PDB file of C-alpha atoms in Angstrom:
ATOM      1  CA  UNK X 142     -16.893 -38.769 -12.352  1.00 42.00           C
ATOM      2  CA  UNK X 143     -19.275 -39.318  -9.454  1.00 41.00           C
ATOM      3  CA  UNK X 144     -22.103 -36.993  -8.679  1.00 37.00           C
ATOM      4  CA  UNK X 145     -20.209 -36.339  -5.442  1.00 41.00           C
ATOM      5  CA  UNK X 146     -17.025 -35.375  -6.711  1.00 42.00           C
ATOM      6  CA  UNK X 147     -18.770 -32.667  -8.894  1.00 41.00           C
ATOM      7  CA  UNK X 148     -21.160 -31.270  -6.282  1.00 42.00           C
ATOM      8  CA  UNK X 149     -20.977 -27.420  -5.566  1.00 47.00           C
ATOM      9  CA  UNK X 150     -19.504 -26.186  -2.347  1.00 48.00           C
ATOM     10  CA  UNK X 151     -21.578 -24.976   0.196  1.00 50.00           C
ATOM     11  CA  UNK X 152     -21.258 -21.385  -1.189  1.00 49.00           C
ATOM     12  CA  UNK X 153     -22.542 -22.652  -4.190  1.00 55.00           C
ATOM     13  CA  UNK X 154     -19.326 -22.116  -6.065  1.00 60.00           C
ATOM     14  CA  UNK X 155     -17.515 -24.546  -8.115  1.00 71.00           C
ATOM     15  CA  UNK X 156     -14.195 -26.618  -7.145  1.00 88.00           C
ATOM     16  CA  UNK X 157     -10.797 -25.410  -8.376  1.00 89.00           C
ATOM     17  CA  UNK X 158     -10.077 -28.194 -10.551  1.00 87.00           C
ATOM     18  CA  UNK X 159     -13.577 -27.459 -12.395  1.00 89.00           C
ATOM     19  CA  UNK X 160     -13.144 -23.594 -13.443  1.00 93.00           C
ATOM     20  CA  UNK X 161     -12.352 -22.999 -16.998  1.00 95.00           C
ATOM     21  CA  UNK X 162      -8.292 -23.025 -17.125  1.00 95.00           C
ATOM     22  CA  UNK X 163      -7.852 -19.663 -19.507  1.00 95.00           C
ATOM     23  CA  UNK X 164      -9.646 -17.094 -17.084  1.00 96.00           C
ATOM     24  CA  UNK X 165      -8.719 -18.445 -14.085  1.00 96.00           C
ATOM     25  CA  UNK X 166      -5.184 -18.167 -15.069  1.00 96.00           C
ATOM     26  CA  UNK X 167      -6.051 -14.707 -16.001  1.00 96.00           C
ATOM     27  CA  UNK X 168      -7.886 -14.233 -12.531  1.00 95.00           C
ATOM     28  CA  UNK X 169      -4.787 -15.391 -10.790  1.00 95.00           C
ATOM     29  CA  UNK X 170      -2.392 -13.755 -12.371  1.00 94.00           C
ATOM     30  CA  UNK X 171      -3.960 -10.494 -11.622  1.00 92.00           C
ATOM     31  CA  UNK X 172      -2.852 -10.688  -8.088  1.00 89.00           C
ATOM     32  CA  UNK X 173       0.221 -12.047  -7.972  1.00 86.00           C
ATOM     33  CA  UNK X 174       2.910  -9.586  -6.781  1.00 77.00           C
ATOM     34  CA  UNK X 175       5.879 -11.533  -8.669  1.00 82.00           C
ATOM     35  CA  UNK X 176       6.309 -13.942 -11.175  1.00 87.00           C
ATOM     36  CA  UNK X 177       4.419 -16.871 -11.085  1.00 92.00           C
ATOM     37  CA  UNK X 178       5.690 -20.599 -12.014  1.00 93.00           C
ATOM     38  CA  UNK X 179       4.156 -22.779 -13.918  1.00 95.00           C
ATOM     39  CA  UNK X 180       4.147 -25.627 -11.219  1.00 96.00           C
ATOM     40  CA  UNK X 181       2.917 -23.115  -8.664  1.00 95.00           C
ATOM     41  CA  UNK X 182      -0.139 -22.569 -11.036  1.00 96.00           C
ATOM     42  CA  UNK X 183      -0.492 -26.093 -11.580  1.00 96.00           C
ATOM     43  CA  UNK X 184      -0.702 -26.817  -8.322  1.00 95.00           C
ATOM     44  CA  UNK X 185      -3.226 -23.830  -7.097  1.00 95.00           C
ATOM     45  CA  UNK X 186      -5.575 -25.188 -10.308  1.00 95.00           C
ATOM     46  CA  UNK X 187      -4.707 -28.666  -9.405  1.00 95.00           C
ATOM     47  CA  UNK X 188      -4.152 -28.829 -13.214  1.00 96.00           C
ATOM     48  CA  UNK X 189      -1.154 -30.467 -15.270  1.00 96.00           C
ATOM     49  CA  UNK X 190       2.135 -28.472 -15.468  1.00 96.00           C
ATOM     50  CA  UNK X 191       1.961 -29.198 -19.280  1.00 96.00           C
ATOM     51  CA  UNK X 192      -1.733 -28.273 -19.956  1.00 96.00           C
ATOM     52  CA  UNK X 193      -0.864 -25.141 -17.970  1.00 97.00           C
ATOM     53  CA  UNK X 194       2.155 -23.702 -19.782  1.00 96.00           C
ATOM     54  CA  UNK X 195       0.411 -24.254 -23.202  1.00 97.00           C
ATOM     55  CA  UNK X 196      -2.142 -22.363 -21.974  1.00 97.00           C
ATOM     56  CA  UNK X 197      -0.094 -19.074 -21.134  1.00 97.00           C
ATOM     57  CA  UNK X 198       1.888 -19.270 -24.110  1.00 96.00           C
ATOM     58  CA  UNK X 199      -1.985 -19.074 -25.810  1.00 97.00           C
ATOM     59  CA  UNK X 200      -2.788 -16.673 -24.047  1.00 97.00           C
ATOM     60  CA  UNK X 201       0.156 -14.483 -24.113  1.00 96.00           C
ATOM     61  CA  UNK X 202      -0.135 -15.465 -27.948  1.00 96.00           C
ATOM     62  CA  UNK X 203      -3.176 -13.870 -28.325  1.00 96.00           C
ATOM     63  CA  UNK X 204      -2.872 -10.491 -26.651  1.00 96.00           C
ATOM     64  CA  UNK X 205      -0.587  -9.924 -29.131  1.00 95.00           C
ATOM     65  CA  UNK X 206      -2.290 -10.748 -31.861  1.00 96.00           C
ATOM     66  CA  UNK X 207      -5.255  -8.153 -30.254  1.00 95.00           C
ATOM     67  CA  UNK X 208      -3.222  -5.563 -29.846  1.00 94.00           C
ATOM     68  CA  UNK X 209      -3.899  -5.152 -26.011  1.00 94.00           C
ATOM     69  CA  UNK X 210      -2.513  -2.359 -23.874  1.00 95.00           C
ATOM     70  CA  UNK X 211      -0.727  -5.337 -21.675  1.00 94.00           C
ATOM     71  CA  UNK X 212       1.109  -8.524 -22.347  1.00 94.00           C
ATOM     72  CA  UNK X 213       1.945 -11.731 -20.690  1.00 94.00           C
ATOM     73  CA  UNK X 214       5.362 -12.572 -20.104  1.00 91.00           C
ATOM     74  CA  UNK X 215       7.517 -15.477 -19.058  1.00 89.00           C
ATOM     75  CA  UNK X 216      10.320 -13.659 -16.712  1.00 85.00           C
ATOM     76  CA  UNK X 217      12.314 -14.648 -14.003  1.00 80.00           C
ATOM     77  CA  UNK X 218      11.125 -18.639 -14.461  1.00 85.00           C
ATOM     78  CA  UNK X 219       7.410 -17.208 -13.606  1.00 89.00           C
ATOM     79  CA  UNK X 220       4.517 -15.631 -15.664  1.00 93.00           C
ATOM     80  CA  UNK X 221       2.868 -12.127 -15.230  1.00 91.00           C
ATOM     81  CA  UNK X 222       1.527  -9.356 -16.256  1.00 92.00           C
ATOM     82  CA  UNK X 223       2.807  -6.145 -17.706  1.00 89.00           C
ATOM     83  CA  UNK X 224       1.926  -3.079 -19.426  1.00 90.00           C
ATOM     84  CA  UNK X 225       2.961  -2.741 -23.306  1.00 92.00           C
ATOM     85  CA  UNK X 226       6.402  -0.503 -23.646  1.00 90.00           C
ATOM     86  CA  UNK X 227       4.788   1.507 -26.196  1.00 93.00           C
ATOM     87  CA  UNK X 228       1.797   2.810 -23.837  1.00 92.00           C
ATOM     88  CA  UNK X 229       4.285   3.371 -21.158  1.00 88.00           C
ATOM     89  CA  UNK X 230       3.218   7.692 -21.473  1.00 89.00           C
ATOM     90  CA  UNK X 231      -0.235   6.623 -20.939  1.00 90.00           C
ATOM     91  CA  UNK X 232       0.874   4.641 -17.659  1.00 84.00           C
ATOM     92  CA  UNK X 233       3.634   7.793 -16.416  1.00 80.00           C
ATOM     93  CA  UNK X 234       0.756  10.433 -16.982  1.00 81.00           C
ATOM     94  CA  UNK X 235      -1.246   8.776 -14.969  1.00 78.00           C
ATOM     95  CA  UNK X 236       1.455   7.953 -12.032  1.00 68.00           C
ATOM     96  CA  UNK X 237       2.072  11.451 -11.846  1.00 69.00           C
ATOM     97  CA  UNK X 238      -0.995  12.993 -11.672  1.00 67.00           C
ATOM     98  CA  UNK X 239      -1.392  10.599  -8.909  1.00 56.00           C
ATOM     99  CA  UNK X 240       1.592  11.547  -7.450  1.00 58.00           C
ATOM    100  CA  UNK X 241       0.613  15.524  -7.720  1.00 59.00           C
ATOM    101  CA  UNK X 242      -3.008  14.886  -6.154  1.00 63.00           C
ATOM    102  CA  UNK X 243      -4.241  17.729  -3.907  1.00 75.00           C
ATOM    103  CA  UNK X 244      -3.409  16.337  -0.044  1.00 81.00           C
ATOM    104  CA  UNK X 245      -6.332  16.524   2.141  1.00 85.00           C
ATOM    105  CA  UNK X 246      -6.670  18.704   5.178  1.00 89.00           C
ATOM    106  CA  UNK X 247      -6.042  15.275   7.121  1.00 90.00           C
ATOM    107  CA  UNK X 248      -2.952  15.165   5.640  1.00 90.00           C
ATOM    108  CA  UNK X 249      -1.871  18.584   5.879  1.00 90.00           C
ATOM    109  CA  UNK X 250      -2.287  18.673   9.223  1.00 91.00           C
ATOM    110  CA  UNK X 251      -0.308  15.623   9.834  1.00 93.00           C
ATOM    111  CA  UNK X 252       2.595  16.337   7.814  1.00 93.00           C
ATOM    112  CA  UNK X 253       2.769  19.599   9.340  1.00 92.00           C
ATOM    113  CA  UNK X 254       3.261  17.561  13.276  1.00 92.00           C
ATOM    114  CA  UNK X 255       5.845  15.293  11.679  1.00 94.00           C
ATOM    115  CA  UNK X 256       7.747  18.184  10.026  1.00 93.00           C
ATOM    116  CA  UNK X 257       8.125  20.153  13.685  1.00 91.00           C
ATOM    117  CA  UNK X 258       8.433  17.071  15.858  1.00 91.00           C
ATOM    118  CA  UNK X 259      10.456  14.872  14.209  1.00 92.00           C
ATOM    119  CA  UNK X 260      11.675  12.350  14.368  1.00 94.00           C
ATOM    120  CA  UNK X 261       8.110  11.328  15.818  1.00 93.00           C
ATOM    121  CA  UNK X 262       5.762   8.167  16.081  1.00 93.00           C
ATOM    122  CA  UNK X 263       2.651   7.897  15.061  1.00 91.00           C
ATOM    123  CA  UNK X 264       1.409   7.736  18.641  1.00 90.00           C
ATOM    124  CA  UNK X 265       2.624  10.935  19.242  1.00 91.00           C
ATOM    125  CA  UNK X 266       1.373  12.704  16.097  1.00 92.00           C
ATOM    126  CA  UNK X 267      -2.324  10.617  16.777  1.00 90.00           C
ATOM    127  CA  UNK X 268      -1.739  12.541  20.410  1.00 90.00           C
ATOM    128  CA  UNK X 269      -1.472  15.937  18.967  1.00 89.00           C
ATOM    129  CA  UNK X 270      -4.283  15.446  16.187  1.00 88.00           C
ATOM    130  CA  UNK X 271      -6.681  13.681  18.350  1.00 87.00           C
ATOM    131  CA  UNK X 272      -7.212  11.017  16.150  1.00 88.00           C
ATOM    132  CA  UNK X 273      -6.064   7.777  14.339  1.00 86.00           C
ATOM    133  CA  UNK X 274      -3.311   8.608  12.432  1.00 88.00           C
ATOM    134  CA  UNK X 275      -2.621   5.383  10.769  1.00 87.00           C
ATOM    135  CA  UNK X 276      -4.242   5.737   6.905  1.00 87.00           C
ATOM    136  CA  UNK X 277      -2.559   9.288   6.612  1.00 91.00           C
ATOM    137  CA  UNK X 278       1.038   8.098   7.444  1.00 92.00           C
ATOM    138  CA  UNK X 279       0.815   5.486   5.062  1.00 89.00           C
ATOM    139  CA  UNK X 280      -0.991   8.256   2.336  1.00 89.00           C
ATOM    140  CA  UNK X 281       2.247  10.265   3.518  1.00 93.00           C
ATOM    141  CA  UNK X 282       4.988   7.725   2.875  1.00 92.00           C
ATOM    142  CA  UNK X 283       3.476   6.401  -0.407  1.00 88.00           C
ATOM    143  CA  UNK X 284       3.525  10.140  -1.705  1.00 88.00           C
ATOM    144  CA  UNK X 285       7.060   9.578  -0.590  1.00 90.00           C
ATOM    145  CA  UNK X 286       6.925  12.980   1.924  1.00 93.00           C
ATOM    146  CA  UNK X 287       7.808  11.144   5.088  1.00 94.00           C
ATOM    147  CA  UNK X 288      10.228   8.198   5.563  1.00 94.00           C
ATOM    148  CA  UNK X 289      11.130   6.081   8.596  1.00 93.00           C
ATOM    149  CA  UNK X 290      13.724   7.175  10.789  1.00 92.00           C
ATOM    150  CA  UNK X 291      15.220   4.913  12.873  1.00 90.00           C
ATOM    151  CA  UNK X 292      12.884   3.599  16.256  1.00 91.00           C
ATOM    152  CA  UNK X 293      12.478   5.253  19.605  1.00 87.00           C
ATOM    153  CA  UNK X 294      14.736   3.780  22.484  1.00 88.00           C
ATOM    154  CA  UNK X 295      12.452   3.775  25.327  1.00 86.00           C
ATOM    155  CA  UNK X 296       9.293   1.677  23.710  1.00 84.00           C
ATOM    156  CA  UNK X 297      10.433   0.459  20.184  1.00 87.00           C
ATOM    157  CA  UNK X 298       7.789   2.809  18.215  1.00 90.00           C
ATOM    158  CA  UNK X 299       9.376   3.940  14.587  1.00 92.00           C
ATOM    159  CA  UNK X 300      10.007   7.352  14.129  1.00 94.00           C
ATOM    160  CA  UNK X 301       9.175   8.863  11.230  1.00 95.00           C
ATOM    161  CA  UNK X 302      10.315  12.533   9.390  1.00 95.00           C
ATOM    162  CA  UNK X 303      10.271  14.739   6.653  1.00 94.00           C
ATOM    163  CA  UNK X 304      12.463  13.570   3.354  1.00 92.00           C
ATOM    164  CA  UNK X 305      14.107  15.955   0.588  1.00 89.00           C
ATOM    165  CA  UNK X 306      10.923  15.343  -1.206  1.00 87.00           C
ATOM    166  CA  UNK X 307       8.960  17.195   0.853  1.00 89.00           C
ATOM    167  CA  UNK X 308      12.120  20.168   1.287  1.00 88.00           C
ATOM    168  CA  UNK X 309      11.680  20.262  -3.003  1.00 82.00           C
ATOM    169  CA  UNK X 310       7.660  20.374  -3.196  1.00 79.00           C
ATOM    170  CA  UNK X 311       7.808  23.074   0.186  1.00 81.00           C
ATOM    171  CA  UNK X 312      10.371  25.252  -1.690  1.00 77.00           C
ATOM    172  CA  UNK X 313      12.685  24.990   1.196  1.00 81.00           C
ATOM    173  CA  UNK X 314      16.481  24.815   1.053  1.00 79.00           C
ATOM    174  CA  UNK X 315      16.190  22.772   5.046  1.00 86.00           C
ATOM    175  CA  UNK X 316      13.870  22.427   7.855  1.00 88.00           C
ATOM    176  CA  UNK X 317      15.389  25.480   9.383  1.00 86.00           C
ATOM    177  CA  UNK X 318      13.580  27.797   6.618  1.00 85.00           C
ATOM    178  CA  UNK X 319      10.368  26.097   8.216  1.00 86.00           C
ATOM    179  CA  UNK X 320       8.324  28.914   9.462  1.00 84.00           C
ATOM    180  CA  UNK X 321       8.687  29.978  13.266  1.00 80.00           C
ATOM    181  CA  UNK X 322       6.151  28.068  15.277  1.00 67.00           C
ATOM    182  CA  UNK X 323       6.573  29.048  18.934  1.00 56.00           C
ATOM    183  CA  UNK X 324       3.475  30.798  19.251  1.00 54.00           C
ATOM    184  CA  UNK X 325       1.649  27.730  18.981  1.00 53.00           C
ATOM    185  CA  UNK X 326       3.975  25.128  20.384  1.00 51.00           C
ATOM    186  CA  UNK X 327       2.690  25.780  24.040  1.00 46.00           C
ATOM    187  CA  UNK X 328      -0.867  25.016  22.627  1.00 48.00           C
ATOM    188  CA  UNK X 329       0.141  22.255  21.336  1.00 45.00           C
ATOM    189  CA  UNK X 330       2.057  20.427  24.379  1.00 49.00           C
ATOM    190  CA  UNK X 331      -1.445  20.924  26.196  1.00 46.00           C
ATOM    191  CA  UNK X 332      -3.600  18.979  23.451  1.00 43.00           C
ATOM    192  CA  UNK X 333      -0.799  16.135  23.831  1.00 45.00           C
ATOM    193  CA  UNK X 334      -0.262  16.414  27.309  1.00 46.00           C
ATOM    194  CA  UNK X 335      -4.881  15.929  27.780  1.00 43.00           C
ATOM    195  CA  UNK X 336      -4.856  13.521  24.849  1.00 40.00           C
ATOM    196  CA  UNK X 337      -1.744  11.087  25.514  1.00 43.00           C
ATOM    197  CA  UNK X 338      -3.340   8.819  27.924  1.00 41.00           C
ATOM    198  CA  UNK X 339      -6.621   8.501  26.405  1.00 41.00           C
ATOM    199  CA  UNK X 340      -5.106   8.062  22.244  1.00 39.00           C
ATOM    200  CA  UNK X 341      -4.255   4.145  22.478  1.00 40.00           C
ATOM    201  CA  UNK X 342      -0.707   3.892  20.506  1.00 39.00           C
ATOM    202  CA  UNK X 343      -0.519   3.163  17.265  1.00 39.00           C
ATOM    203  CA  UNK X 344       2.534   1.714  16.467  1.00 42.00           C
ATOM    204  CA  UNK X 345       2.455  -2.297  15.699  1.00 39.00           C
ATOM    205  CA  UNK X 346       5.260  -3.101  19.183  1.00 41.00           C
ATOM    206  CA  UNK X 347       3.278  -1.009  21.651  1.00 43.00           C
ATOM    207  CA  UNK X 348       1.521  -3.259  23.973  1.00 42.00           C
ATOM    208  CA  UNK X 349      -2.178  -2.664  23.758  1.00 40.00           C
ATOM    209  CA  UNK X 350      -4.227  -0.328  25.930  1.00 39.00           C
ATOM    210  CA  UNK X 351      -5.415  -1.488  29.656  1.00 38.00           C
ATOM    211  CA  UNK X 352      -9.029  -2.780  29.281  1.00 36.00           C
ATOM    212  CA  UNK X 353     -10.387  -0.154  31.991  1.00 38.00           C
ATOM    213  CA  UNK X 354      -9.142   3.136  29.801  1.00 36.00           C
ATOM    214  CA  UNK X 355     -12.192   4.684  27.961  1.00 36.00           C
ATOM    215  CA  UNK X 356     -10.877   5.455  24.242  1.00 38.00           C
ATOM    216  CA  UNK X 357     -12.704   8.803  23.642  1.00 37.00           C
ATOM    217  CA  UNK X 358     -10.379   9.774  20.211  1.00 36.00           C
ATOM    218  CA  UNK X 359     -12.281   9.493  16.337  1.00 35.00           C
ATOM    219  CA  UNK X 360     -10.871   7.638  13.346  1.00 34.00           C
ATOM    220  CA  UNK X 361     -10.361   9.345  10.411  1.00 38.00           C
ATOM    221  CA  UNK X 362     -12.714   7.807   7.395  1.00 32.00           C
TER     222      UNK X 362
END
């Protein structure tokens, strides 16, 4: 092999094809969202299909033999990774305490605009907070508390609501047991009605803001 073909990249890293094959299998395979084929590896490591399916079955072969709290396995015609059946209490205890986390204020707050205004964009619930909504929703629909809920006929935003989840961790037997919130709805049209124009919209088919309007809203960290 020329000097040439084994010079570093700019960024001082090494080519693909020279990486040691075991670990950057490993490296690879912790990011892949599905199964993996072996000619799909063998291509990405510009490697041989054969010198890369002995190489999983050695490593699968020895996380076995160490007893690790994962294995590798051939499913589906592709390779990946998955956690040992007989640590799977280890794994649910630690889903669930994720799943019974403490919300944030943040998220309080905006759960409490989707539960009264829904179904509701995230434009509109970024109008009533005053700020970037975007990081919350998503915290919100992963906890599996809000869903989607169809899309709003005039500019194509999705609406989003409250699900039975939220109705079982509330206590509530339906959104009408919510408690009475007229007091505060008038102060609440005001902050949307000041903040509307000047809250760009969030939702991914809004067309963008005009240049000349001065965005004066936070983002939540």
């Amino acid at each position: 092999m020329s000097s040439e073909e084994t010079t570093e990249s700019p960024a001082g890293l090494r080519t693909v094809a020279d990486l040691e094959l075991k670990p950057a299998l490993e490296a690879v395979l912790m990011v892949v969202d599905e199964p993996a084929t072996e000619e799909h590896l063998a291509k990405i490591l510009e490697r041989p299909r054969r010198a890369v399916a002995d190489t999983l079955r050695e490593l699968a072969d020895e996380y076995t033999v160490q007893g690790r709290g994962f294995e590798l396995r051939l499913v589906a015609g592709g390779w990946r990774f998955y956690t040992r059946p007989e640590y799977a209490a280890a794994v649910e205890g630690f889903v669930l305490d994720g799943q019974q986390a403490r919300l944030t204020q943040a998220a309080l707050e905006t759960l409490a605009v989707v539960a009264y205004r829904q179904p509701v964009s995230r434009s509109r619930v970024s109008a009533v907070r005053g700020v970037n909504c975007d990081g919350v929703m998503r915290t919100l629909l992963q906890r599996g508390l809000v869903e989607e809920a169809g899309t709003e006929p005039e500019t194509g935003a999705i609406l989003y609501r409250t699900t039975n989840y939220f109705l079982e961790r509330m206590g509530l037997r339906g959104l009408d047991e919510l408690p009475e919130l007229a007091p505060f709805l008038p102060e609440a049209e005001a902050i949307e009605a000041e903040t509307q124009e000047g809250v760009p919209s969030f939702d991914p088919d809004a067309p963008d803001p005009d240049s000349d309007v001065r965005d004066t809203t936070t983002t939540e960290l």
